[in-house]
């Protein structure tokens, strides 16, 4: 089947008609994108509501699955942890007469707040996204393809930053634990010496890392009854039972902790899925996908192959 134009049109006329049709289609897309921006704004408001500080907050269980090492809970309100009661049964913390250690978040108004920096970043990213959508809607020319595309590109990058904070895949996102652990006076009574309490977000879950530390500068004098005495380079324990592998992934590493060089004796990781954060992650993923679709459609009609051409 063939299509004929009658009367026959010159190549120049055909190009003019094609350009005119493309221009009209681009204008139609730009007008329809205003409806898409309204939908994006609604989705971002839903994310902001999920991150808002609303009582009673989310109470999350923080307990180790196959041991009695950690048993307790925390309550998150917005971007802060406002309550917490955790029992620890760690061999490196236990003392005679006190096999367990209790950590209670202080309710004193003078105690510092326990804020989750990743959630603060996610909240700020959502607010920035709302500003970008408002600028795209109320400022500038909504029929300016380059302007709208640049706004969509910025919106997609900002949403991706918020998603990355909820994923929390590396120390750059989570924060270095030896610098961002909870202050001792957040708890009542204060944390035991050389105990690191570090909260972060990973895959939309609240993750608690507990580390007991020992200074590398402490002098250690073996006694006749010490199990680690060694006169030949091999300890008695190693000769009897064989050498043991590292108990955790930070064994042997040295960190700077409160002006001292320390090693991690014992490390425990406990996580608790947060339904509200899971909902935020799902919404941000859907919004990011929608922005990519809008960018792709706009890029095609603008005749550009990549972002550098726009």
Short mmCIF file of C-alpha atoms in Angstrom, two decimals:
data_model
loop_
_atom_site.label_atom_id
_atom_site.label_comp_id
_atom_site.label_asym_id
_atom_site.label_seq_id
_atom_site.Cartn_x
_atom_site.Cartn_y
_atom_site.Cartn_z
CA UNK A 1 0.00 0.00 0.00
CA UNK A 2 1.43 3.37 -0.96
CA UNK A 3 0.53 6.88 0.11
CA UNK A 4 0.49 9.64 -2.50
CA UNK A 5 0.23 13.37 -2.05
CA UNK A 6 -1.83 15.10 -4.69
CA UNK A 7 -1.03 17.43 -6.11
CA UNK A 8 2.63 16.39 -5.75
CA UNK A 9 4.58 18.55 -3.25
CA UNK A 10 8.17 19.63 -3.57
CA UNK A 11 10.76 18.31 -1.10
CA UNK A 12 10.97 21.78 0.47
CA UNK A 13 7.22 21.85 1.03
CA UNK A 14 7.26 18.37 2.53
CA UNK A 15 10.01 19.42 4.94
CA UNK A 16 8.05 22.51 5.96
CA UNK A 17 4.94 20.44 6.62
CA UNK A 18 6.95 17.88 8.61
CA UNK A 19 8.57 20.63 10.70
CA UNK A 20 5.16 22.22 11.30
CA UNK A 21 3.66 18.89 12.40
CA UNK A 22 6.63 18.25 14.70
CA UNK A 23 6.28 21.71 16.22
CA UNK A 24 2.59 21.18 16.88
CA UNK A 25 3.26 17.78 18.44
CA UNK A 26 5.98 19.29 20.65
CA UNK A 27 3.60 22.02 21.78
CA UNK A 28 0.96 19.41 22.58
CA UNK A 29 3.47 17.40 24.62
CA UNK A 30 4.62 20.47 26.56
CA UNK A 31 1.02 21.31 27.46
CA UNK A 32 0.34 17.73 28.55
CA UNK A 33 3.50 17.77 30.69
CA UNK A 34 1.82 20.33 32.92
CA UNK A 35 -0.62 17.59 33.93
CA UNK A 36 2.33 15.26 34.53
CA UNK A 37 3.97 17.88 36.74
CA UNK A 38 0.76 18.14 38.76
CA UNK A 39 0.82 14.36 39.30
CA UNK A 40 4.48 14.51 40.30
CA UNK A 41 3.69 17.26 42.80
CA UNK A 42 0.97 15.12 44.35
CA UNK A 43 3.32 12.15 44.69
CA UNK A 44 6.02 14.31 46.27
CA UNK A 45 3.53 15.68 48.79
CA UNK A 46 2.71 12.08 49.75
CA UNK A 47 6.42 11.41 50.34
CA UNK A 48 6.71 14.58 52.43
CA UNK A 49 3.74 13.46 54.54
CA UNK A 50 5.35 10.07 55.20
CA UNK A 51 8.54 11.81 56.39
CA UNK A 52 6.75 14.42 58.49
CA UNK A 53 7.03 14.28 62.31
CA UNK A 54 3.64 12.84 63.20
CA UNK A 55 2.82 11.23 66.52
CA UNK A 56 2.87 8.47 67.62
CA UNK A 57 5.57 7.75 65.02
CA UNK A 58 6.88 4.34 64.03
CA UNK A 59 7.89 1.87 66.76
CA UNK A 60 10.47 -0.54 65.37
CA UNK A 61 11.77 -3.71 66.98
CA UNK A 62 15.56 -4.00 67.11
CA UNK A 63 16.36 -7.56 68.18
CA UNK A 64 18.91 -10.07 66.99
CA UNK A 65 17.28 -13.02 65.23
CA UNK A 66 19.26 -16.04 66.44
CA UNK A 67 20.76 -14.82 69.70
CA UNK A 68 20.05 -12.81 72.83
CA UNK A 69 22.70 -10.23 71.97
CA UNK A 70 20.22 -7.41 71.30
CA UNK A 71 16.60 -7.09 72.42
CA UNK A 72 14.65 -3.85 72.34
CA UNK A 73 12.88 -1.19 70.32
CA UNK A 74 13.13 2.41 69.16
CA UNK A 75 10.47 4.91 68.10
CA UNK A 76 11.06 7.12 65.07
CA UNK A 77 9.12 10.35 64.62
CA UNK A 78 9.95 12.06 61.36
CA UNK A 79 13.72 12.21 60.99
CA UNK A 80 14.47 11.62 64.68
CA UNK A 81 14.55 8.72 67.10
CA UNK A 82 12.69 9.93 70.20
CA UNK A 83 12.43 6.77 72.33
CA UNK A 84 14.51 3.66 72.80
CA UNK A 85 14.99 0.80 75.23
CA UNK A 86 17.53 -1.88 74.33
CA UNK A 87 19.04 -4.74 76.34
CA UNK A 88 22.52 -5.91 75.35
CA UNK A 89 24.10 -9.22 76.19
CA UNK A 90 27.59 -8.87 74.74
CA UNK A 91 30.53 -10.82 76.08
CA UNK A 92 32.83 -7.83 75.68
CA UNK A 93 30.50 -5.68 77.84
CA UNK A 94 29.41 -8.13 80.53
CA UNK A 95 30.79 -7.82 84.04
CA UNK A 96 30.33 -9.88 87.19
CA UNK A 97 26.84 -9.42 88.52
CA UNK A 98 25.70 -7.58 85.37
CA UNK A 99 25.58 -9.92 82.37
CA UNK A 100 23.34 -7.46 80.47
CA UNK A 101 23.61 -3.77 79.65
CA UNK A 102 20.52 -1.60 79.25
CA UNK A 103 20.46 1.41 76.92
CA UNK A 104 17.59 3.87 77.41
CA UNK A 105 17.20 6.98 75.32
CA UNK A 106 17.15 10.00 77.59
CA UNK A 107 13.83 11.87 77.87
CA UNK A 108 15.46 14.95 79.38
CA UNK A 109 14.82 18.16 77.39
CA UNK A 110 18.51 18.96 77.80
CA UNK A 111 19.66 15.77 76.07
CA UNK A 112 20.76 16.13 72.41
CA UNK A 113 18.46 14.86 69.68
CA UNK A 114 19.18 11.61 67.91
CA UNK A 115 18.59 12.63 64.27
CA UNK A 116 18.97 10.33 61.27
CA UNK A 117 21.05 12.34 58.82
CA UNK A 118 20.02 10.20 55.83
CA UNK A 119 16.33 10.91 56.44
CA UNK A 120 17.11 14.61 56.82
CA UNK A 121 18.73 14.47 53.36
CA UNK A 122 15.73 12.59 51.90
CA UNK A 123 13.34 15.16 53.36
CA UNK A 124 15.41 18.02 51.95
CA UNK A 125 15.52 16.32 48.54
CA UNK A 126 11.71 16.02 48.49
CA UNK A 127 11.38 19.70 49.36
CA UNK A 128 13.80 20.65 46.59
CA UNK A 129 11.79 18.52 44.15
CA UNK A 130 8.62 20.37 45.09
CA UNK A 131 10.39 23.69 44.47
CA UNK A 132 11.55 22.45 41.05
CA UNK A 133 8.01 21.43 40.11
CA UNK A 134 6.65 24.82 41.23
CA UNK A 135 9.27 26.66 39.19
CA UNK A 136 8.45 24.50 36.18
CA UNK A 137 4.74 25.28 36.58
CA UNK A 138 4.63 28.91 37.62
CA UNK A 139 7.95 30.39 36.48
CA UNK A 140 9.31 30.61 32.96
CA UNK A 141 7.61 29.66 29.72
CA UNK A 142 5.82 26.28 29.97
CA UNK A 143 6.12 25.99 26.15
CA UNK A 144 9.89 26.45 26.19
CA UNK A 145 11.13 22.91 25.51
CA UNK A 146 14.70 23.56 26.66
CA UNK A 147 13.52 25.12 29.92
CA UNK A 148 11.12 22.26 30.72
CA UNK A 149 13.71 19.64 29.79
CA UNK A 150 16.34 21.21 32.06
CA UNK A 151 13.81 21.26 34.91
CA UNK A 152 12.92 17.61 34.34
CA UNK A 153 16.61 16.70 34.26
CA UNK A 154 17.20 18.49 37.58
CA UNK A 155 14.09 16.89 39.07
CA UNK A 156 15.24 13.41 38.08
CA UNK A 157 18.69 13.93 39.61
CA UNK A 158 17.23 15.25 42.88
CA UNK A 159 14.82 12.32 43.19
CA UNK A 160 17.72 9.93 42.52
CA UNK A 161 19.70 11.53 45.34
CA UNK A 162 16.82 10.92 47.75
CA UNK A 163 16.54 7.28 46.64
CA UNK A 164 20.27 6.82 47.11
CA UNK A 165 20.01 8.06 50.69
CA UNK A 166 17.33 5.47 51.42
CA UNK A 167 19.46 2.73 49.86
CA UNK A 168 22.48 3.68 51.98
CA UNK A 169 24.94 1.48 50.12
CA UNK A 170 28.24 2.97 51.32
CA UNK A 171 29.92 4.93 54.11
CA UNK A 172 29.65 8.18 52.14
CA UNK A 173 25.85 7.90 52.36
CA UNK A 174 25.59 6.38 55.84
CA UNK A 175 28.35 8.44 57.40
CA UNK A 176 31.54 7.09 58.97
CA UNK A 177 30.48 5.38 62.19
CA UNK A 178 33.52 6.59 64.14
CA UNK A 179 32.45 10.17 63.38
CA UNK A 180 28.64 9.89 63.45
CA UNK A 181 27.92 7.51 66.33
CA UNK A 182 25.34 8.67 68.88
CA UNK A 183 26.72 10.91 71.65
CA UNK A 184 27.05 9.25 75.05
CA UNK A 185 24.67 11.71 76.72
CA UNK A 186 21.81 10.82 74.36
CA UNK A 187 21.23 7.91 76.77
CA UNK A 188 20.38 7.84 80.45
CA UNK A 189 22.61 6.59 81.94
CA UNK A 190 25.31 7.46 79.38
CA UNK A 191 26.75 4.79 77.12
CA UNK A 192 29.46 2.57 78.57
CA UNK A 193 33.00 3.61 77.66
CA UNK A 194 34.21 2.35 74.30
CA UNK A 195 30.75 1.43 73.00
CA UNK A 196 29.65 2.80 69.62
CA UNK A 197 25.90 3.11 68.92
CA UNK A 198 25.34 3.91 65.24
CA UNK A 199 22.00 4.12 63.45
CA UNK A 200 21.67 4.33 59.67
CA UNK A 201 19.26 3.53 56.83
CA UNK A 202 19.82 0.67 54.38
CA UNK A 203 17.25 -0.53 51.83
CA UNK A 204 14.53 1.47 53.60
CA UNK A 205 15.26 -0.31 56.90
CA UNK A 206 16.57 1.12 60.15
CA UNK A 207 19.94 -0.50 60.89
CA UNK A 208 21.69 -0.48 64.25
CA UNK A 209 25.42 -1.19 64.51
CA UNK A 210 26.86 -1.82 67.96
CA UNK A 211 30.63 -1.97 68.35
CA UNK A 212 32.68 -2.55 71.46
CA UNK A 213 36.10 -0.99 71.12
CA UNK A 214 39.53 -1.39 72.65
CA UNK A 215 42.38 1.06 72.52
CA UNK A 216 45.48 0.01 70.60
CA UNK A 217 47.64 2.07 72.94
CA UNK A 218 46.70 0.26 76.14
CA UNK A 219 49.52 -1.69 77.68
CA UNK A 220 48.68 -5.35 78.13
CA UNK A 221 50.77 -7.51 80.44
CA UNK A 222 49.97 -11.22 80.22
CA UNK A 223 49.71 -13.10 83.48
CA UNK A 224 50.34 -16.71 84.33
CA UNK A 225 46.62 -17.36 84.12
CA UNK A 226 45.93 -15.45 80.91
CA UNK A 227 44.59 -17.49 78.03
CA UNK A 228 46.51 -15.47 75.46
CA UNK A 229 50.00 -15.86 76.94
CA UNK A 230 52.52 -16.70 74.26
CA UNK A 231 56.21 -17.47 74.60
CA UNK A 232 56.76 -18.96 71.17
CA UNK A 233 54.49 -16.80 69.00
CA UNK A 234 51.48 -19.15 69.37
CA UNK A 235 48.89 -18.69 72.09
CA UNK A 236 47.72 -21.61 74.22
CA UNK A 237 44.21 -21.29 72.74
CA UNK A 238 45.56 -21.49 69.19
CA UNK A 239 47.68 -24.54 70.00
CA UNK A 240 44.77 -26.34 71.60
CA UNK A 241 41.92 -25.41 69.26
CA UNK A 242 43.63 -23.99 66.19
CA UNK A 243 43.67 -20.41 65.02
CA UNK A 244 40.30 -18.69 64.76
CA UNK A 245 39.14 -16.64 61.81
CA UNK A 246 38.11 -13.01 62.19
CA UNK A 247 34.85 -12.63 64.10
CA UNK A 248 33.66 -9.69 61.95
CA UNK A 249 34.62 -7.76 58.81
CA UNK A 250 36.43 -4.98 60.71
CA UNK A 251 38.70 -7.22 62.74
CA UNK A 252 42.25 -5.86 62.74
CA UNK A 253 41.28 -2.43 61.34
CA UNK A 254 42.27 0.65 63.33
CA UNK A 255 39.94 3.64 63.68
CA UNK A 256 40.24 7.08 65.22
CA UNK A 257 37.68 7.29 68.04
CA UNK A 258 37.43 10.33 70.32
CA UNK A 259 41.12 11.12 69.94
CA UNK A 260 42.27 7.53 70.44
CA UNK A 261 43.26 4.74 68.07
CA UNK A 262 40.93 1.79 68.60
CA UNK A 263 40.08 -1.63 67.22
CA UNK A 264 36.64 -3.25 67.11
CA UNK A 265 36.40 -6.15 69.54
CA UNK A 266 32.79 -7.12 68.91
CA UNK A 267 30.37 -5.96 66.22
CA UNK A 268 26.62 -6.59 66.04
CA UNK A 269 24.23 -5.56 63.26
CA UNK A 270 20.46 -5.49 63.73
CA UNK A 271 17.88 -4.13 61.28
CA UNK A 272 14.17 -3.45 61.30
CA UNK A 273 12.05 -2.81 58.21
CA UNK A 274 10.20 0.52 58.36
CA UNK A 275 6.90 0.43 56.42
CA UNK A 276 6.80 4.21 56.03
CA UNK A 277 10.29 4.34 54.53
CA UNK A 278 9.46 1.43 52.24
CA UNK A 279 6.47 3.43 50.98
CA UNK A 280 8.67 6.50 50.41
CA UNK A 281 11.16 4.40 48.46
CA UNK A 282 8.41 2.91 46.27
CA UNK A 283 6.92 6.33 45.55
CA UNK A 284 10.29 7.91 44.74
CA UNK A 285 11.11 5.03 42.39
CA UNK A 286 7.77 5.46 40.58
CA UNK A 287 8.25 9.24 40.35
CA UNK A 288 11.76 8.82 38.99
CA UNK A 289 10.48 6.41 36.35
CA UNK A 290 7.79 8.92 35.32
CA UNK A 291 10.35 11.72 35.01
CA UNK A 292 12.53 9.52 32.79
CA UNK A 293 9.53 8.82 30.54
CA UNK A 294 8.76 12.54 30.21
CA UNK A 295 12.38 13.34 29.43
CA UNK A 296 12.59 10.62 26.80
CA UNK A 297 9.44 11.77 25.00
CA UNK A 298 10.57 15.38 25.07
CA UNK A 299 14.04 14.47 23.84
CA UNK A 300 12.61 12.64 20.81
CA UNK A 301 10.48 15.56 19.70
CA UNK A 302 13.37 17.97 20.27
CA UNK A 303 15.55 15.86 17.97
CA UNK A 304 18.32 15.38 20.54
CA UNK A 305 20.26 12.17 21.14
CA UNK A 306 21.66 12.98 24.58
CA UNK A 307 21.59 15.65 27.28
CA UNK A 308 24.61 17.47 25.85
CA UNK A 309 22.65 18.33 22.71
CA UNK A 310 20.02 20.25 24.64
#
